[in-house]
Coordinates of C-alpha atoms in Angstrom, one line a residue:
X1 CA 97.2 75.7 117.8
X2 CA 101.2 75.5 119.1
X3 CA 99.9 78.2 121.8
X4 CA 96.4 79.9 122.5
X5 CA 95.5 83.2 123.6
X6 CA 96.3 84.1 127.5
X7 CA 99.2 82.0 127.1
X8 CA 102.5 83.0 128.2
X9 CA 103.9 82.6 124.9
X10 CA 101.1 84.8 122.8
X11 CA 101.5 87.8 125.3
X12 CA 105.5 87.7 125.2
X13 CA 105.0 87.3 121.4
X14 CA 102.5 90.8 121.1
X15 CA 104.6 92.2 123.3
X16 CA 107.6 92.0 121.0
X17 CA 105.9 92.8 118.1
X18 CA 103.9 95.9 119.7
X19 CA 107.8 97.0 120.3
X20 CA 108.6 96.4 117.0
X21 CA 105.8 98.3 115.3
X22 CA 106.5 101.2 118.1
X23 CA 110.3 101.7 117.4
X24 CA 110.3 101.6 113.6
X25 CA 107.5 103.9 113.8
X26 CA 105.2 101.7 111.5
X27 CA 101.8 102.6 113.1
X28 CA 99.1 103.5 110.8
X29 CA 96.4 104.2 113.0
X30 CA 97.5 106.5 115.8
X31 CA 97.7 106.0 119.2
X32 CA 95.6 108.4 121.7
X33 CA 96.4 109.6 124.6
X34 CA 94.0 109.5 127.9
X35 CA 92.0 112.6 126.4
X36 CA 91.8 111.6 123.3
X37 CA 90.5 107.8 124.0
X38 CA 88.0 109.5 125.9
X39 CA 87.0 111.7 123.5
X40 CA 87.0 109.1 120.9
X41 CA 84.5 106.7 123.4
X42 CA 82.1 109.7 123.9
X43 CA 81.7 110.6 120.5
X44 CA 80.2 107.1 119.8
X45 CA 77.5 107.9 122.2
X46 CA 77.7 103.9 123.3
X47 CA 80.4 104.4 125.4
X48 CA 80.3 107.0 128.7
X49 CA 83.6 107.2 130.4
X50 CA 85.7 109.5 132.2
X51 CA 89.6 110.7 132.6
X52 CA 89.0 108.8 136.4
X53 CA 87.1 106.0 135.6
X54 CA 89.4 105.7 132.6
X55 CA 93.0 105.4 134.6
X56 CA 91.1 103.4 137.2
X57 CA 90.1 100.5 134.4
X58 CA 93.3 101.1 133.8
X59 CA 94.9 100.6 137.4
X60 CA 92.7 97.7 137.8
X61 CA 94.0 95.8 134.9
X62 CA 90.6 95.6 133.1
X63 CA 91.9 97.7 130.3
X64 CA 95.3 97.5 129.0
X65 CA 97.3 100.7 127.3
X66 CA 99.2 99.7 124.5
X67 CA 102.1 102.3 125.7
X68 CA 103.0 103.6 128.8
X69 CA 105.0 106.5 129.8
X70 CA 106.9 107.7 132.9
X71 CA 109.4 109.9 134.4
X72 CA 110.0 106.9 136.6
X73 CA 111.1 103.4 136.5
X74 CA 107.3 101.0 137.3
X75 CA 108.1 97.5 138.7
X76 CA 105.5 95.5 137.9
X77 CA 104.5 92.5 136.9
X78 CA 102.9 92.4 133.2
X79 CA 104.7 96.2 132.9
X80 CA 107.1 95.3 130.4
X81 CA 109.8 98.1 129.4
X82 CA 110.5 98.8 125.8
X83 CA 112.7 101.8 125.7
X84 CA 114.6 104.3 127.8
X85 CA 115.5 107.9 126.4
X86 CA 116.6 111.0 127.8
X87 CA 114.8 109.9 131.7
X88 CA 111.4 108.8 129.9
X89 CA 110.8 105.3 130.2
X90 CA 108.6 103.6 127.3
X91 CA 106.8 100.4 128.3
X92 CA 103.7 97.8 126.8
X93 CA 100.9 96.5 128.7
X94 CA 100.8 92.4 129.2
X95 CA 98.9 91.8 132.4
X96 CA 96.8 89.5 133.0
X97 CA 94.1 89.8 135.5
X98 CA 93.0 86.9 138.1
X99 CA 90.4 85.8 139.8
X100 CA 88.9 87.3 142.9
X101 CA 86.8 85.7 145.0
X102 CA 85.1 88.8 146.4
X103 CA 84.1 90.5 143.4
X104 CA 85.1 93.6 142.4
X105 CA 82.9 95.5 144.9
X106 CA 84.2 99.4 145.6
X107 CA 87.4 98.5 143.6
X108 CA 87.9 102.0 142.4
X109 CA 88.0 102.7 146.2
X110 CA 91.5 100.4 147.2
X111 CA 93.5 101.2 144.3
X112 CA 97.4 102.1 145.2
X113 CA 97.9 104.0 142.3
X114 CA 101.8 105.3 141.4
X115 CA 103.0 108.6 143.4
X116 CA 104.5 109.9 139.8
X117 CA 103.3 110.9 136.5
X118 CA 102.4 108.6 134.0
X119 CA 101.1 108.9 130.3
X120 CA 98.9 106.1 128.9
X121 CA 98.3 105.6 125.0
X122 CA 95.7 103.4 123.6
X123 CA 94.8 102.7 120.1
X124 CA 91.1 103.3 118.6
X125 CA 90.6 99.4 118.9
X126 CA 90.9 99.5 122.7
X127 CA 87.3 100.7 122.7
X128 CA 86.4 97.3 121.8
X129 CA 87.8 96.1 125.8
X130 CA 85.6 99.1 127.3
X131 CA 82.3 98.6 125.3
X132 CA 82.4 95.3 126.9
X133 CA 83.2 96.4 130.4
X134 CA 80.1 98.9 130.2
X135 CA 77.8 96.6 128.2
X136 CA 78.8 94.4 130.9
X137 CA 78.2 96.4 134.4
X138 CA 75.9 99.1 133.0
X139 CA 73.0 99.7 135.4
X140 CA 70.0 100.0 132.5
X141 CA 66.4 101.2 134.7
X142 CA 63.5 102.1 132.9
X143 CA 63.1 105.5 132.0
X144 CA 60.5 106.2 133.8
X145 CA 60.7 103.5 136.9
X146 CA 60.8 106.3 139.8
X147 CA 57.2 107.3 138.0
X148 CA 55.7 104.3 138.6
X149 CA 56.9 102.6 141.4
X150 CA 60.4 104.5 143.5
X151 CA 60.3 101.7 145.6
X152 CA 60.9 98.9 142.4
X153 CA 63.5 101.4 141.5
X154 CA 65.9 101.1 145.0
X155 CA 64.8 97.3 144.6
X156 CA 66.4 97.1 141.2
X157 CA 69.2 99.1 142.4
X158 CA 70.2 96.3 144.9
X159 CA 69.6 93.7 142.7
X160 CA 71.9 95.1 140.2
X161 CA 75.0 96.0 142.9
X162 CA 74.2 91.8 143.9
X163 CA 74.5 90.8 140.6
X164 CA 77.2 92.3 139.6
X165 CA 79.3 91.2 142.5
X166 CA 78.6 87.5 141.5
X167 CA 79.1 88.3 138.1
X168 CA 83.0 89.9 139.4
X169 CA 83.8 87.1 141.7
X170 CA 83.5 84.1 139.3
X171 CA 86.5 83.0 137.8
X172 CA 85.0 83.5 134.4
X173 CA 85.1 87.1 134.9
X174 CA 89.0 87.3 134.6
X175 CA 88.9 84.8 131.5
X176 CA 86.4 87.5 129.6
X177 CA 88.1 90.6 130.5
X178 CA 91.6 89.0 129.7
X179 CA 90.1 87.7 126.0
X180 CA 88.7 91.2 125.2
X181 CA 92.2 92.7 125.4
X182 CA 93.6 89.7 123.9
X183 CA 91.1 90.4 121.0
X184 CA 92.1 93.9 120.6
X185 CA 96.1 93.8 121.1
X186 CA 95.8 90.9 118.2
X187 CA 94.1 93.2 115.8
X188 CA 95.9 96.3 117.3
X189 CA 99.6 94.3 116.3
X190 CA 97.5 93.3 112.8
X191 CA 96.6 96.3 111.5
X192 CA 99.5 97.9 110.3
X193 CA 100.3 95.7 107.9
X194 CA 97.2 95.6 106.0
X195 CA 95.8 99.0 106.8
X196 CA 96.5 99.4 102.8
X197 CA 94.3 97.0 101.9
X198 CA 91.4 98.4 104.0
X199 CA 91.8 102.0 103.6
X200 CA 93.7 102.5 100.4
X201 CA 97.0 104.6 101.7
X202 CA 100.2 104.1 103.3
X203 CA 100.9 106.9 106.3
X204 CA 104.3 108.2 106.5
X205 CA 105.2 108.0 110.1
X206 CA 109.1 109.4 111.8
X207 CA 111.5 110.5 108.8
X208 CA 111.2 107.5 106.7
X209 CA 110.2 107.4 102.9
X210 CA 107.4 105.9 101.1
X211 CA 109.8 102.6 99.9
X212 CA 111.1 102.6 103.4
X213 CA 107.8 102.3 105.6
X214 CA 106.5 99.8 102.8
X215 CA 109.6 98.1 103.6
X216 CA 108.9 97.9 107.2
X217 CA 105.2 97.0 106.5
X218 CA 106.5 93.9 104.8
X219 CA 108.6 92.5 107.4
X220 CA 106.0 93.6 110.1
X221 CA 103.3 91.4 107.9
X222 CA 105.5 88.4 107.8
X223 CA 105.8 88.6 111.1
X224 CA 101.9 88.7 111.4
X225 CA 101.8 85.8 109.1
X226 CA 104.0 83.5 111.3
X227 CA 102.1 84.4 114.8
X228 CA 99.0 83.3 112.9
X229 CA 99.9 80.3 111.7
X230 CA 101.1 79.4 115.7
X231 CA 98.0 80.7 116.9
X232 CA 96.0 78.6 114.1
X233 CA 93.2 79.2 111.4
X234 CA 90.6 78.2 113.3
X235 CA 91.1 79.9 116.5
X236 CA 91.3 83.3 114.1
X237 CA 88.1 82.6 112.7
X238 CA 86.5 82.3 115.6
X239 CA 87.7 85.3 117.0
X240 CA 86.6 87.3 113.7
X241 CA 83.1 85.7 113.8
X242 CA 82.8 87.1 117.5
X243 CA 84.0 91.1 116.7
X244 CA 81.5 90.5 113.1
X245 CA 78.8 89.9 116.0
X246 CA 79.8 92.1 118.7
X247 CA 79.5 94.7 115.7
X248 CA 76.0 93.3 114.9
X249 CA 75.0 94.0 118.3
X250 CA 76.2 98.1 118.1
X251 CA 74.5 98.4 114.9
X252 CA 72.2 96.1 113.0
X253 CA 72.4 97.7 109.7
X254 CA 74.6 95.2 107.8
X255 CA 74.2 96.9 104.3
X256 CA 74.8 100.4 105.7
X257 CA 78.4 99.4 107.0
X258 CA 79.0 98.0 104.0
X259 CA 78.5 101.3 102.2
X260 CA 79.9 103.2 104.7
X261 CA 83.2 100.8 104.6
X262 CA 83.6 102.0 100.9
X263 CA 83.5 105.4 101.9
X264 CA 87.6 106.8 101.8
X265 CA 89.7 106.7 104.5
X266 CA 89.5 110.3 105.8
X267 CA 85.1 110.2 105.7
X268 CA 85.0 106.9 107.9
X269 CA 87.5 108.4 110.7
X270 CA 84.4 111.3 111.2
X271 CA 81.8 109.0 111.9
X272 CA 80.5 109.3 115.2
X273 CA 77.4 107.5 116.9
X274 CA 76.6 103.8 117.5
X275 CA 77.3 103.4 113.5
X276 CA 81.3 104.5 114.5
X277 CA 81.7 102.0 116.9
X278 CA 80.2 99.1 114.9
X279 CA 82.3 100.2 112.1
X280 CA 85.5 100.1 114.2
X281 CA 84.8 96.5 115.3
X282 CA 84.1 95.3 111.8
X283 CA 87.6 97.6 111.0
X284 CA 89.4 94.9 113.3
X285 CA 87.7 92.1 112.2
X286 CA 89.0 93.1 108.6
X287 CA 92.5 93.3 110.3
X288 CA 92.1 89.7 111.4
X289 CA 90.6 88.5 108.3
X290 CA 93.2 90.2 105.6
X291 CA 96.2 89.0 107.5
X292 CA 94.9 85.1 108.2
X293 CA 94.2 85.6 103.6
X294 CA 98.2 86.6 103.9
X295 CA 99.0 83.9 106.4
X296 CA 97.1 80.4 104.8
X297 CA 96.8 82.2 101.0
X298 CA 93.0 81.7 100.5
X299 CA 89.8 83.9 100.7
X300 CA 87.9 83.9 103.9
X301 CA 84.3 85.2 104.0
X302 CA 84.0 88.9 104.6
X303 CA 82.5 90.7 107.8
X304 CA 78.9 90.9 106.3
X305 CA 79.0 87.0 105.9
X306 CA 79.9 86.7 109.8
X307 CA 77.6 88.1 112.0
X308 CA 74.1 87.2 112.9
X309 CA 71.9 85.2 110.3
X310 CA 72.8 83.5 107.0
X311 CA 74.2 85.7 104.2
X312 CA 74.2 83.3 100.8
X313 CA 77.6 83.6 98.6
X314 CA 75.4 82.5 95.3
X315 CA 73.1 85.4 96.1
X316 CA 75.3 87.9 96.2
X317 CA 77.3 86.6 93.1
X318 CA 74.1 86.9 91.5
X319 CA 73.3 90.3 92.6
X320 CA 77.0 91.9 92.4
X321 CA 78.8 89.4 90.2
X322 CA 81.3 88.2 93.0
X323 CA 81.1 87.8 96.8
X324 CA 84.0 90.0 97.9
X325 CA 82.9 93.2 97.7
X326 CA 86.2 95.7 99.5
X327 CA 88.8 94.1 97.4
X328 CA 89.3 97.3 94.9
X329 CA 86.9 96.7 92.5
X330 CA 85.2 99.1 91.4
X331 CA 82.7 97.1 89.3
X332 CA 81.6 95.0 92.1
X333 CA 81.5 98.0 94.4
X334 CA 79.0 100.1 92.1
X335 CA 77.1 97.2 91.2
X336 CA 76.9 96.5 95.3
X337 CA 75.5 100.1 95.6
X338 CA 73.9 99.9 92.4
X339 CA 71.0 97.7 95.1
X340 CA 70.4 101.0 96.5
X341 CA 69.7 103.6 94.1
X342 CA 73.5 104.8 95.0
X343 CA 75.8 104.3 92.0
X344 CA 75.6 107.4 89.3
X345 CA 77.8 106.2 86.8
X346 CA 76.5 105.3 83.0
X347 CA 74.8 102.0 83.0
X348 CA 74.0 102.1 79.4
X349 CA 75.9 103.7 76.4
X350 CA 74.2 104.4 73.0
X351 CA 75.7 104.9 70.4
X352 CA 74.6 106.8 67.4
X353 CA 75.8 107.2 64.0
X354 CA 75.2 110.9 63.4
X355 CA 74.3 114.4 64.6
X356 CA 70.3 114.4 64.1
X357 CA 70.7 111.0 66.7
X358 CA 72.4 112.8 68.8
X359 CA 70.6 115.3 69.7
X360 CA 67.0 113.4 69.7
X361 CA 68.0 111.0 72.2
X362 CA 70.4 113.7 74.6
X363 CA 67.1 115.7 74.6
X364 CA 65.5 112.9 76.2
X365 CA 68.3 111.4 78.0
X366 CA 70.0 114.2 79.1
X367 CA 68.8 114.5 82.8
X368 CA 69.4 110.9 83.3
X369 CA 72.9 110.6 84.4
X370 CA 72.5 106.4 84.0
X371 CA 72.3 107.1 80.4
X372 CA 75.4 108.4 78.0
X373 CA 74.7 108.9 74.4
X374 CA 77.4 109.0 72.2
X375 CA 77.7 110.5 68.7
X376 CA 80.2 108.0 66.5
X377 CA 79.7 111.0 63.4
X378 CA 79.7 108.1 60.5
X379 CA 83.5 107.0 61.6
X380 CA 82.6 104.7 64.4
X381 CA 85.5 106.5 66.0
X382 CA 84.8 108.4 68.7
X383 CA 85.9 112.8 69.2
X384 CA 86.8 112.4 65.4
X385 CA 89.4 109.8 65.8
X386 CA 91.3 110.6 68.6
X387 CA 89.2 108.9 71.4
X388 CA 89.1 104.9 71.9
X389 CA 87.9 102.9 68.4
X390 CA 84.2 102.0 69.0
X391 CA 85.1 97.8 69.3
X392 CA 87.5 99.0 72.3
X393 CA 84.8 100.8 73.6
X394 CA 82.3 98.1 73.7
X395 CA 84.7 95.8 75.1
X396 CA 85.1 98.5 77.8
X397 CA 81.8 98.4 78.3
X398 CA 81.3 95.1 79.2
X399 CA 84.7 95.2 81.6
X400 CA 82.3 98.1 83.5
X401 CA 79.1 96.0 83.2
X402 CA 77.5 99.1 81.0
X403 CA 74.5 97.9 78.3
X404 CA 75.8 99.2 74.7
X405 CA 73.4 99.9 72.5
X406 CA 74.0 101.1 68.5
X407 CA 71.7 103.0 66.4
X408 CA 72.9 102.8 62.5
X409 CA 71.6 103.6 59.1
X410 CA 71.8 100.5 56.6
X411 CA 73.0 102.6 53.7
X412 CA 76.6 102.3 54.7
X413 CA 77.5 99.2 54.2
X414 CA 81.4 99.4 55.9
X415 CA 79.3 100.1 59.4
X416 CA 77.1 97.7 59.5
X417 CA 79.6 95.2 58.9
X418 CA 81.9 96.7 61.7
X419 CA 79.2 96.3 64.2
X420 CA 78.0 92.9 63.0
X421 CA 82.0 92.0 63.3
X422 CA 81.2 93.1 67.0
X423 CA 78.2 91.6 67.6
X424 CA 79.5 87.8 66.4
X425 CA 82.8 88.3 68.2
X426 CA 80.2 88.7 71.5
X427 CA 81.4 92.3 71.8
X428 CA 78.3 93.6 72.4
X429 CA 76.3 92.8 75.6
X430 CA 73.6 94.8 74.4
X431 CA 71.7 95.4 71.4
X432 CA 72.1 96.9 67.7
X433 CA 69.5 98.6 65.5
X434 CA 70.0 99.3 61.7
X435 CA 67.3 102.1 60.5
X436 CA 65.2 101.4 57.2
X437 CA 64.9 104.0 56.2
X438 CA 67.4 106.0 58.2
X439 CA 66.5 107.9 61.1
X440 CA 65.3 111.1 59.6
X441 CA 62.8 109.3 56.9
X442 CA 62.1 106.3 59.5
X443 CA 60.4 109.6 62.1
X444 CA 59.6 111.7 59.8
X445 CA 57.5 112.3 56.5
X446 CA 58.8 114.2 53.5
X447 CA 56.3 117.4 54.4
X448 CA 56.9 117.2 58.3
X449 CA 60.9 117.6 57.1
X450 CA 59.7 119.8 54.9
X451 CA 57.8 121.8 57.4
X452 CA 61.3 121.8 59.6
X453 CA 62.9 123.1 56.7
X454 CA 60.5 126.5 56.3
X455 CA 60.5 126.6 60.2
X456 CA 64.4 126.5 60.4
X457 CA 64.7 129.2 57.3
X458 CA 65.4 132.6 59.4
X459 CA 65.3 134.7 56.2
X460 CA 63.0 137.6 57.1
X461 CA 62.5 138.4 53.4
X462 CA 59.5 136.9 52.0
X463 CA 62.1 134.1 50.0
X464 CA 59.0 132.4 48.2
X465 CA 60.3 129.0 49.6
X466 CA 56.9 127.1 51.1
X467 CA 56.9 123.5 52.3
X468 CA 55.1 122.5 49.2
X469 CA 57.7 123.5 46.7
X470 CA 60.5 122.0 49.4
X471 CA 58.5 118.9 49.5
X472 CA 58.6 118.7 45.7
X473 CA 61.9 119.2 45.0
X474 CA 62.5 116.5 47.6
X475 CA 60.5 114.2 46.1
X476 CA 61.7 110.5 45.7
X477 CA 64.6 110.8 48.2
X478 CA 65.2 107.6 50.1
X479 CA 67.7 109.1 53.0
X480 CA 67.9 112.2 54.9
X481 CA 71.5 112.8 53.1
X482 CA 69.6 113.0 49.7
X483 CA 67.0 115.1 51.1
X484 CA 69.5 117.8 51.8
X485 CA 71.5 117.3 49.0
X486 CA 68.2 117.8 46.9
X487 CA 67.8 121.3 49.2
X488 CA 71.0 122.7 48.7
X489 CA 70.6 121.7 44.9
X490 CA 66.7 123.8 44.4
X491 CA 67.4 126.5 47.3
X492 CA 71.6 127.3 47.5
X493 CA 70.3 130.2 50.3
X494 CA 69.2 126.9 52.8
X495 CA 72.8 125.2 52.5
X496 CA 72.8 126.6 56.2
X497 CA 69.9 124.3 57.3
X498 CA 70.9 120.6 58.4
X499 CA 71.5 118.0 60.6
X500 CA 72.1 119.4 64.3
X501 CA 69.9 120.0 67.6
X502 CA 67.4 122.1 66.1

């Protein structure tokens, strides 16, 4: 890479572009204020923090804001001013901690904090710097310690205040808390500019229009694009693989953020819970991973490829027909969730030639909402012509990975040759059936139709029509079209008795 993170050059660089993004107003995610930051931390019930302890990371460095406000001019080093309007000074965060030798013992305690007002903004990704601080310097006893030995308790205790003192003082401390911010303010700057690609909508943000914030987006991405390609491909990757783990480490339910990351936009901002704050760092490593795909043109492995364990691309070709599996498609998305009993949609369309079809198979079928049956009425044309022509629909079929299957008589002949037209064009990624003798004479024998007939014949009036003399006038018939025909031709009063759901 031309320059690494904790460089001179990369901070100076996300510093300009963090002004950038705040002056044309191209945010997508919003940035919180103290309360809000807090709140956000809380709700993950990971992260315990207050307003205090909050201003004091702050103070000490350990986490940076991504604006500041203030009624008064700050002179500080790393305090870098942005803007200045009506007496309210705008500025980013670029410091740096260093080293110090005696730890960060009592630190909270020495702080010379500012005698004015100040306002401090972070964005959602910040939580990323704070999860480490706690997982870091969190003081974990067994529950019930003080019930079976208070003395290994204040022993513990001791041990923990010496440990983290050394842990403090070393010179690596300063290197880790420095790469976490450095981690978030790259994904922070990032995530404008492909927040369309990971959440499907484009905020409107100040007074501009939709053309004009795309506009902005653009240039902002370019921007992105050129930053990454100083920084390098590698170093990126490396820095997605560790958030893809980090995330593993909140949560180890790989499949689950997967799902939820297909939920829409406005469902995954309510999570809360340890689930919320794993899906937030996989949210950043998206960031990361969508831009470097702008910045070197080529597919990088998504998030569920990148944490802990092997994840094998042929597998999930095999299982969902392609390894990317938040790039739009719905196919590959439903069959992904398909794997878990969660897709609904119509995996299998049959299609039928006529009414008596119909209804056989929707009596079976119609609870099963993985099933669609489809009535074609003899034209092959579906809702009598003025839906999508059958072939279209088959080819639609296989576009949506859907099983067609076609139920036909064999006494027409232009049918059967539209569907074996289909069928060696490789139209069909199912099967066809062609009924001899159709449907009705294929289930049924001439008395049980017969039977149906008398059963069917609501004339209260003792009409004198029994399913023997049915049954002969119908003899000989080779299709149920000829068996009504023959009906209506002995018996003009049962013209109203045909093909339908009864």
């Amino acid at each position: 890479p031309l320059f690494s993170l904790n460089s001179y050059d990369f901070i100076k660089e996300i510093s300009e572009i963090n002004l950038k993004i705040e002056l044309e107003k191209c945010r997508q995610l919003s940035l919180l204020n103290e309360s809000e930051f807090i709140k956000l931390l809380n709700d993950t019930k990971v992260v315990t923090v207050n307003k205090e302890h909050l201003v004091n990371l702050w103070y000490l460095g350990f986490v940076r804001a991504d604006i500041i406000q203030s009624t008064q001019l700050i002179e500080q080093e790393g305090i870098t001013l942005l803007d200045e309007k009506g007496g309210e000074y705008t500025y980013s965060d670029c410091r740096c901690i260093e080293s110090k030798p005696d730890g960060y013992e009592d630190a909270f305690q020495n702080i010379k904090k500012y005698p004015f007002e100040i306002k401090l903004f972070f964005h959602p990704f910040r939580c990323y710097v704070v999860w480490h601080l706690q997982k870091h310097l969190k003081f974990s006893p067994f529950p019930f310690q003080t019930l079976q030995y208070k003395d290994a308790f204040q022993q513990m205790t001791s041990y923990h205040i010496e440990i983290r003192k050394n842990l403090t003082s070393g010179t690596s401390w300063n290197e880790c808390v420095n790469k976490w911010n450095d981690f978030a303010a790259l994904c922070v700057i990032s995530e404008p500019a492909v927040h369309n690609f990971i959440f499907n909508r484009v905020l409107h943000v100040g007074n501009s229009n939709f053309e004009e914030i795309q506009e902005k987006l653009q240039k902002l991405g370019g921007e992105i694009t050129e930053l990454f390609k100083l920084i390098g491909e590698k170093e990126i990757l490396d820095i997605h693989g560790e958030i893809c783990r980090d995330a593993e480490t909140v949560d180890s339910n790989k499949d689950l953020h997967l799902i939820i990351r297909l939920m829409s936009a406005s469902e995954r901002l309510k999570l809360k819970g340890h689930i919320a704050l794993s899906v937030c760092f996989l949210t950043m490593a998206e960031c990361l991973r969508r831009s470097l795909e702008i910045a070197f043109d080529r597919d990088y492995p998504e998030e569920d490829e990148c944490g802990y364990g092997i994840v094998y691309p042929d597998a999930k070709i095999t299982l969902q027909g392609n390894t990317r599996v938040l790039d739009g498609d719905r196919v590959v998305a439903n069959q992904f969730l398909r794997r878990f009993g969660l897709d609904y949609g119509i995996r299998l369309n049959i299609y039928v030639e006529g009414d008596t079809e119909y209804e056989a198979l929707e009596s079976e079928f119609s609870g099963n909402s993985s099933v669609m049956v489809i009535n074609l009425r003899g034209n092959f044309v579906e809702k009598h012509g003025k839906g999508v022509s059958f072939r279209e629909s088959l080819r639609n079929d296989i576009k949506a990975k859907t099983f067609s299957v076609i139920l036909l008589d064999g006494d027409v002949s232009d049918n059967l040759r539209a569907v074996k037209k289909a069928a060696e064009d490789d139209e069909i990624c199912g099967m066809f059936f062609v009924s001899k003798p159709d449907f009705e004479l294929g289930n049924f024998s001439l008395g049980e139709l017969a039977q149906v007939v008398c059963t069917l014949d609501n004339d209260e009036s003792d009409s004198g029509i029994t399913p023997e003399k049915i049954e002969k006038a119908v003899d000989g018939v080779a299709s149920g079209k000829e068996f009504f025909k023959a009906i209506r031709a002995e018996y003009p009063k049962l013209s109203h008795i045909g093909k339908g759901k009864e």
